[in-house]
PDB file of C-alpha atoms in Angstrom:
ATOM      1  CA  MET F   1      26.213  -5.258  -5.361  1.00  0.00           C
ATOM      2  CA  ALA F   2      28.326  -3.939  -2.480  1.00  0.00           C
ATOM      3  CA  SER F   3      25.881  -1.078  -1.909  1.00  0.00           C
ATOM      4  CA  GLU F   4      23.269  -3.671  -0.936  1.00  0.00           C
ATOM      5  CA  GLN F   5      25.424  -5.220   1.798  1.00  0.00           C
ATOM      6  CA  THR F   6      23.801  -4.226   5.081  1.00  0.00           C
ATOM      7  CA  ALA F   7      25.311  -6.418   7.804  1.00  0.00           C
ATOM      8  CA  GLY F   8      24.846  -4.742  11.168  1.00  0.00           C
ATOM      9  CA  ASN F   9      21.940  -2.505  10.084  1.00  0.00           C
ATOM     10  CA  MET F  10      18.252  -3.197  10.469  1.00  0.00           C
ATOM     11  CA  VAL F  11      16.008  -3.931   7.504  1.00  0.00           C
ATOM     12  CA  ASP F  12      12.287  -3.148   7.509  1.00  0.00           C
ATOM     13  CA  ALA F  13      10.059  -5.064   5.079  1.00  0.00           C
ATOM     14  CA  VAL F  14       7.248  -3.147   3.362  1.00  0.00           C
ATOM     15  CA  VAL F  15       4.721  -5.801   2.328  1.00  0.00           C
ATOM     16  CA  VAL F  16       1.694  -4.311   0.555  1.00  0.00           C
ATOM     17  CA  TYR F  17      -1.172  -6.506  -0.603  1.00  0.00           C
ATOM     18  CA  ASP F  18      -4.674  -5.586  -1.721  1.00  0.00           C
ATOM     19  CA  GLY F  19      -4.398  -2.015  -0.424  1.00  0.00           C
ATOM     20  CA  ARG F  20      -3.100  -3.082   2.975  1.00  0.00           C
ATOM     21  CA  LEU F  21       0.291  -3.083   4.712  1.00  0.00           C
ATOM     22  CA  LEU F  22       1.560  -6.030   6.754  1.00  0.00           C
ATOM     23  CA  MET F  23       2.352  -4.955  10.301  1.00  0.00           C
ATOM     24  CA  VAL F  24       3.531  -6.989  13.269  1.00  0.00           C
ATOM     25  CA  ASN F  25       3.220  -6.465  16.993  1.00  0.00           C
ATOM     26  CA  ALA F  26       6.756  -7.399  17.894  1.00  0.00           C
ATOM     27  CA  ARG F  27       7.544  -5.003  20.743  1.00  0.00           C
ATOM     28  CA  ASN F  28       4.109  -4.159  22.108  1.00  0.00           C
ATOM     29  CA  ARG F  29       3.433  -1.835  19.184  1.00  0.00           C
ATOM     30  CA  TRP F  30       2.446  -2.263  15.547  1.00  0.00           C
ATOM     31  CA  GLU F  31       5.382  -1.834  13.182  1.00  0.00           C
ATOM     32  CA  LEU F  32       6.891  -3.166   9.991  1.00  0.00           C
ATOM     33  CA  PRO F  33       8.467  -6.629  10.077  1.00  0.00           C
ATOM     34  CA  SER F  34      12.152  -5.972  10.689  1.00  0.00           C
ATOM     35  CA  GLY F  35      15.386  -7.645  11.581  1.00  0.00           C
ATOM     36  CA  ALA F  36      19.132  -7.635  11.160  1.00  0.00           C
ATOM     37  CA  PRO F  37      20.742  -9.093   8.045  1.00  0.00           C
ATOM     38  CA  GLU F  38      23.040 -12.087   8.330  1.00  0.00           C
ATOM     39  CA  PRO F  39      26.703 -11.466   7.405  1.00  0.00           C
ATOM     40  CA  ALA F  40      26.996 -10.771   3.644  1.00  0.00           C
ATOM     41  CA  GLU F  41      23.182 -10.906   3.233  1.00  0.00           C
ATOM     42  CA  SER F  42      21.644  -8.215   1.037  1.00  0.00           C
ATOM     43  CA  ALA F  43      18.847  -6.006   2.327  1.00  0.00           C
ATOM     44  CA  THR F  44      16.385  -7.585  -0.121  1.00  0.00           C
ATOM     45  CA  ALA F  45      17.273 -11.118   0.989  1.00  0.00           C
ATOM     46  CA  ALA F  46      17.147 -10.115   4.655  1.00  0.00           C
ATOM     47  CA  ALA F  47      13.685  -8.567   4.253  1.00  0.00           C
ATOM     48  CA  ALA F  48      12.324 -11.733   2.634  1.00  0.00           C
ATOM     49  CA  ARG F  49      13.885 -13.943   5.325  1.00  0.00           C
ATOM     50  CA  VAL F  50      12.598 -11.797   8.195  1.00  0.00           C
ATOM     51  CA  VAL F  51       9.018 -11.815   6.860  1.00  0.00           C
ATOM     52  CA  TYR F  52       9.164 -15.587   6.488  1.00  0.00           C
ATOM     53  CA  GLU F  53      10.606 -16.132   9.962  1.00  0.00           C
ATOM     54  CA  LEU F  54       8.071 -13.833  11.638  1.00  0.00           C
ATOM     55  CA  THR F  55       4.942 -14.695   9.656  1.00  0.00           C
ATOM     56  CA  GLY F  56       5.526 -17.878   7.643  1.00  0.00           C
ATOM     57  CA  ARG F  57       4.623 -16.006   4.436  1.00  0.00           C
ATOM     58  CA  LEU F  58       6.864 -16.090   1.408  1.00  0.00           C
ATOM     59  CA  VAL F  59       7.744 -12.726  -0.101  1.00  0.00           C
ATOM     60  CA  ASP F  60      10.185 -11.518  -2.713  1.00  0.00           C
ATOM     61  CA  GLY F  61      12.259  -8.600  -1.471  1.00  0.00           C
ATOM     62  CA  SER F  62      12.280  -6.629  -4.685  1.00  0.00           C
ATOM     63  CA  THR F  63      12.745  -2.895  -4.269  1.00  0.00           C
ATOM     64  CA  PRO F  64      15.057  -1.168  -1.783  1.00  0.00           C
ATOM     65  CA  LEU F  65      13.654   2.202  -0.712  1.00  0.00           C
ATOM     66  CA  GLY F  66      16.905   3.438   0.756  1.00  0.00           C
ATOM     67  CA  PRO F  67      17.978   4.495   4.244  1.00  0.00           C
ATOM     68  CA  ALA F  68      15.868   6.479   6.678  1.00  0.00           C
ATOM     69  CA  GLY F  69      17.835   9.560   5.668  1.00  0.00           C
ATOM     70  CA  THR F  70      18.744  12.354   8.025  1.00  0.00           C
ATOM     71  CA  ASP F  71      19.075  10.508  11.339  1.00  0.00           C
ATOM     72  CA  PRO F  72      22.507   8.801  11.504  1.00  0.00           C
ATOM     73  CA  SER F  73      21.454   6.971  14.679  1.00  0.00           C
ATOM     74  CA  ASP F  74      18.779   5.148  12.619  1.00  0.00           C
ATOM     75  CA  PRO F  75      20.693   3.134   9.999  1.00  0.00           C
ATOM     76  CA  ARG F  76      17.681   1.160   8.751  1.00  0.00           C
ATOM     77  CA  SER F  77      17.024   0.070   5.193  1.00  0.00           C
ATOM     78  CA  PHE F  78      13.545  -0.371   3.771  1.00  0.00           C
ATOM     79  CA  VAL F  79      12.629  -2.993   1.185  1.00  0.00           C
ATOM     80  CA  VAL F  80       9.340  -3.350  -0.682  1.00  0.00           C
ATOM     81  CA  CYS F  81       8.370  -7.020  -0.806  1.00  0.00           C
ATOM     82  CA  GLN F  82       5.885  -8.716  -3.091  1.00  0.00           C
ATOM     83  CA  LEU F  83       3.665 -11.260  -1.370  1.00  0.00           C
ATOM     84  CA  LEU F  84       4.083 -14.713  -2.927  1.00  0.00           C
ATOM     85  CA  THR F  85       1.771 -16.673  -0.583  1.00  0.00           C
ATOM     86  CA  GLU F  86      -1.409 -15.345   1.014  1.00  0.00           C
ATOM     87  CA  THR F  87      -1.425 -17.969   3.730  1.00  0.00           C
ATOM     88  CA  PRO F  88       1.483 -18.876   5.986  1.00  0.00           C
ATOM     89  CA  SER F  89       3.398 -22.075   5.388  1.00  0.00           C
ATOM     90  CA  ASP F  90       3.302 -24.899   7.907  1.00  0.00           C
ATOM     91  CA  THR F  91       6.467 -23.681   9.570  1.00  0.00           C
ATOM     92  CA  GLU F  92       6.802 -22.436  13.123  1.00  0.00           C
ATOM     93  CA  THR F  93       6.911 -18.659  13.205  1.00  0.00           C
ATOM     94  CA  ARG F  94       8.027 -16.315  15.900  1.00  0.00           C
ATOM     95  CA  LEU F  95       4.725 -14.450  15.991  1.00  0.00           C
ATOM     96  CA  PRO F  96       1.271 -15.951  16.519  1.00  0.00           C
ATOM     97  CA  PRO F  97      -1.524 -14.861  14.136  1.00  0.00           C
ATOM     98  CA  GLU F  98      -2.942 -12.333  16.605  1.00  0.00           C
ATOM     99  CA  GLN F  99       0.331 -10.410  16.406  1.00  0.00           C
ATOM    100  CA  LEU F 100      -0.022  -9.918  12.645  1.00  0.00           C
ATOM    101  CA  ARG F 101      -2.373  -7.550  10.896  1.00  0.00           C
ATOM    102  CA  TRP F 102      -3.037  -6.212   7.440  1.00  0.00           C
ATOM    103  CA  THR F 103      -3.520  -2.483   7.982  1.00  0.00           C
ATOM    104  CA  PRO F 104      -5.323  -0.394   5.332  1.00  0.00           C
ATOM    105  CA  ILE F 105      -2.790   1.962   3.759  1.00  0.00           C
ATOM    106  CA  PRO F 106      -4.594   5.182   4.816  1.00  0.00           C
ATOM    107  CA  GLU F 107      -4.529   3.942   8.430  1.00  0.00           C
ATOM    108  CA  ALA F 108      -0.892   2.848   8.115  1.00  0.00           C
ATOM    109  CA  LEU F 109       0.095   6.335   6.960  1.00  0.00           C
ATOM    110  CA  ASP F 110      -0.943   7.611  10.403  1.00  0.00           C
ATOM    111  CA  ALA F 111       1.063   4.934  12.242  1.00  0.00           C
ATOM    112  CA  GLY F 112       4.319   6.876  12.529  1.00  0.00           C
ATOM    113  CA  LEU F 113       6.116   5.055   9.715  1.00  0.00           C
ATOM    114  CA  PRO F 114       9.533   6.296   8.532  1.00  0.00           C
ATOM    115  CA  GLU F 115       9.514   8.927   5.777  1.00  0.00           C
ATOM    116  CA  PRO F 116      10.698   6.693   2.885  1.00  0.00           C
ATOM    117  CA  VAL F 117       7.894   4.236   3.670  1.00  0.00           C
ATOM    118  CA  ARG F 118       5.240   6.980   3.931  1.00  0.00           C
ATOM    119  CA  VAL F 119       6.341   8.449   0.590  1.00  0.00           C
ATOM    120  CA  TYR F 120       6.142   5.018  -1.052  1.00  0.00           C
ATOM    121  CA  LEU F 121       2.718   4.257   0.452  1.00  0.00           C
ATOM    122  CA  LYS F 122       1.279   7.626  -0.569  1.00  0.00           C
ATOM    123  CA  GLY F 123       2.049   6.687  -4.157  1.00  0.00           C
ATOM    124  CA  HIS F 124       0.340   3.308  -3.703  1.00  0.00           C
ATOM    125  CA  THR F 125      -2.815   4.268  -1.815  1.00  0.00           C
ATOM    126  CA  PRO F 126      -5.909   2.810  -3.513  1.00  0.00           C
ATOM    127  CA  VAL F 127      -8.366   5.362  -4.851  1.00  0.00           C
TER     128      VAL F 127
END
Protein backbone atom coordinates (compact mmCIF):
# COMPACT_ATOMS: atom_id res chain seq x y z
CA MET A 1 0.00 0.00 0.00
CA ALA A 2 3.04 2.28 0.12
CA SER A 3 2.46 3.37 -3.48
CA GLU A 4 -0.80 4.97 -2.34
CA GLN A 5 0.87 7.14 0.31
CA THR A 6 0.67 10.70 -1.00
CA ALA A 7 1.48 13.02 1.90
CA GLY A 8 2.61 16.38 0.55
CA ASN A 9 0.98 15.97 -2.89
CA MET A 10 -2.41 17.22 -3.98
CA VAL A 11 -5.30 14.88 -4.69
CA ASP A 12 -8.09 15.74 -7.12
CA ALA A 13 -11.42 13.93 -6.73
CA VAL A 14 -13.26 12.89 -9.91
CA VAL A 15 -16.90 12.52 -8.88
CA VAL A 16 -19.14 11.49 -11.78
CA TYR A 17 -22.88 11.07 -11.32
CA ASP A 18 -25.65 10.79 -13.89
CA GLY A 19 -23.42 11.93 -16.76
CA ARG A 20 -22.11 14.94 -14.88
CA LEU A 21 -18.86 15.84 -13.11
CA LEU A 22 -18.76 17.57 -9.72
CA MET A 23 -16.81 20.81 -9.94
CA VAL A 24 -16.16 23.46 -7.30
CA ASN A 25 -15.38 27.14 -7.54
CA ALA A 26 -12.63 27.20 -4.97
CA ARG A 27 -10.20 29.75 -6.41
CA ASN A 28 -12.42 31.87 -8.63
CA ARG A 29 -12.50 29.15 -11.28
CA TRP A 30 -14.32 25.85 -11.73
CA GLU A 31 -12.12 22.86 -10.96
CA LEU A 32 -12.16 19.42 -9.40
CA PRO A 33 -12.47 19.19 -5.61
CA SER A 34 -8.88 18.91 -4.39
CA GLY A 35 -6.75 19.04 -1.32
CA ALA A 36 -3.65 17.76 0.40
CA PRO A 37 -3.64 14.37 2.12
CA GLU A 38 -3.07 14.16 5.86
CA PRO A 39 0.15 12.39 6.94
CA ALA A 40 -0.07 8.65 6.10
CA GLU A 41 -3.46 9.15 4.38
CA SER A 42 -3.95 7.34 1.08
CA ALA A 43 -4.99 9.21 -2.05
CA THR A 44 -8.36 7.43 -2.06
CA ALA A 45 -9.07 8.36 1.56
CA ALA A 46 -7.91 11.94 0.99
CA ALA A 47 -10.20 12.33 -2.04
CA ALA A 48 -13.22 11.13 -0.07
CA ARG A 49 -12.39 13.41 2.87
CA VAL A 50 -11.84 16.47 0.67
CA VAL A 51 -15.18 16.01 -1.13
CA TYR A 52 -16.94 15.68 2.21
CA GLU A 53 -15.24 18.72 3.71
CA LEU A 54 -15.93 20.91 0.67
CA THR A 55 -19.43 19.73 -0.24
CA GLY A 56 -20.89 17.69 2.62
CA ARG A 57 -21.44 14.75 0.24
CA LEU A 58 -20.22 11.29 1.06
CA VAL A 59 -18.18 9.56 -1.62
CA ASP A 60 -16.08 6.43 -1.79
CA GLY A 61 -12.65 7.11 -3.25
CA SER A 62 -12.37 3.95 -5.29
CA THR A 63 -10.09 4.18 -8.30
CA PRO A 64 -6.76 6.03 -8.48
CA LEU A 65 -6.10 7.35 -11.99
CA GLY A 66 -2.43 7.99 -11.40
CA PRO A 67 -0.27 11.12 -11.47
CA ALA A 68 -0.59 13.94 -13.96
CA GLY A 69 2.35 12.45 -15.84
CA THR A 70 4.97 14.49 -17.62
CA ASP A 71 5.07 17.66 -15.52
CA PRO A 72 7.20 17.04 -12.39
CA SER A 73 6.10 20.40 -10.97
CA ASP A 74 2.51 19.06 -10.83
CA PRO A 75 2.61 16.09 -8.43
CA ARG A 76 -1.17 15.62 -8.24
CA SER A 77 -3.01 12.33 -7.95
CA PHE A 78 -6.48 11.77 -9.34
CA VAL A 79 -9.07 9.51 -7.73
CA VAL A 80 -12.44 8.48 -9.15
CA CYS A 81 -15.05 8.64 -6.40
CA GLN A 82 -18.47 7.03 -6.31
CA LEU A 83 -21.21 9.26 -4.95
CA LEU A 84 -22.85 7.70 -1.89
CA THR A 85 -25.26 10.55 -1.02
CA GLU A 86 -26.99 12.83 -3.52
CA THR A 87 -27.68 15.52 -0.96
CA PRO A 88 -25.17 17.04 1.43
CA SER A 89 -25.20 16.06 5.07
CA ASP A 90 -26.11 18.58 7.75
CA THR A 91 -22.47 19.43 8.34
CA GLU A 92 -20.83 22.79 7.76
CA THR A 93 -18.91 22.78 4.51
CA ARG A 94 -16.26 25.10 3.25
CA LEU A 95 -18.15 25.94 0.07
CA PRO A 96 -21.70 27.28 -0.19
CA PRO A 97 -24.06 25.61 -2.70
CA GLU A 98 -23.52 28.30 -5.33
CA GLN A 99 -19.86 27.31 -5.50
CA LEU A 100 -20.72 23.73 -6.47
CA ARG A 101 -21.95 22.54 -9.83
CA TRP A 102 -22.61 19.32 -11.66
CA THR A 103 -21.11 19.90 -15.10
CA PRO A 104 -22.21 17.71 -18.04
CA ILE A 105 -19.25 15.56 -19.07
CA PRO A 106 -19.01 16.96 -22.64
CA GLU A 107 -18.79 20.47 -21.16
CA ALA A 108 -16.29 19.33 -18.52
CA LEU A 109 -14.02 17.92 -21.23
CA ASP A 110 -13.55 21.49 -22.50
CA ALA A 111 -12.74 22.85 -19.02
CA GLY A 112 -8.98 22.33 -19.16
CA LEU A 113 -8.92 19.21 -17.00
CA PRO A 114 -5.67 17.24 -16.60
CA GLU A 115 -5.01 14.52 -19.19
CA PRO A 116 -5.69 11.47 -16.96
CA VAL A 117 -9.09 12.93 -16.05
CA ARG A 118 -9.97 13.76 -19.68
CA VAL A 119 -9.04 10.23 -20.78
CA TYR A 120 -11.21 8.74 -18.03
CA LEU A 121 -14.17 11.01 -18.82
CA LYS A 122 -13.99 10.31 -22.55
CA GLY A 123 -14.55 6.65 -21.73
CA HIS A 124 -17.53 7.55 -19.52
CA THR A 125 -19.35 10.11 -21.66
CA PRO A 126 -23.05 9.20 -22.01
CA VAL A 127 -24.19 8.44 -25.54
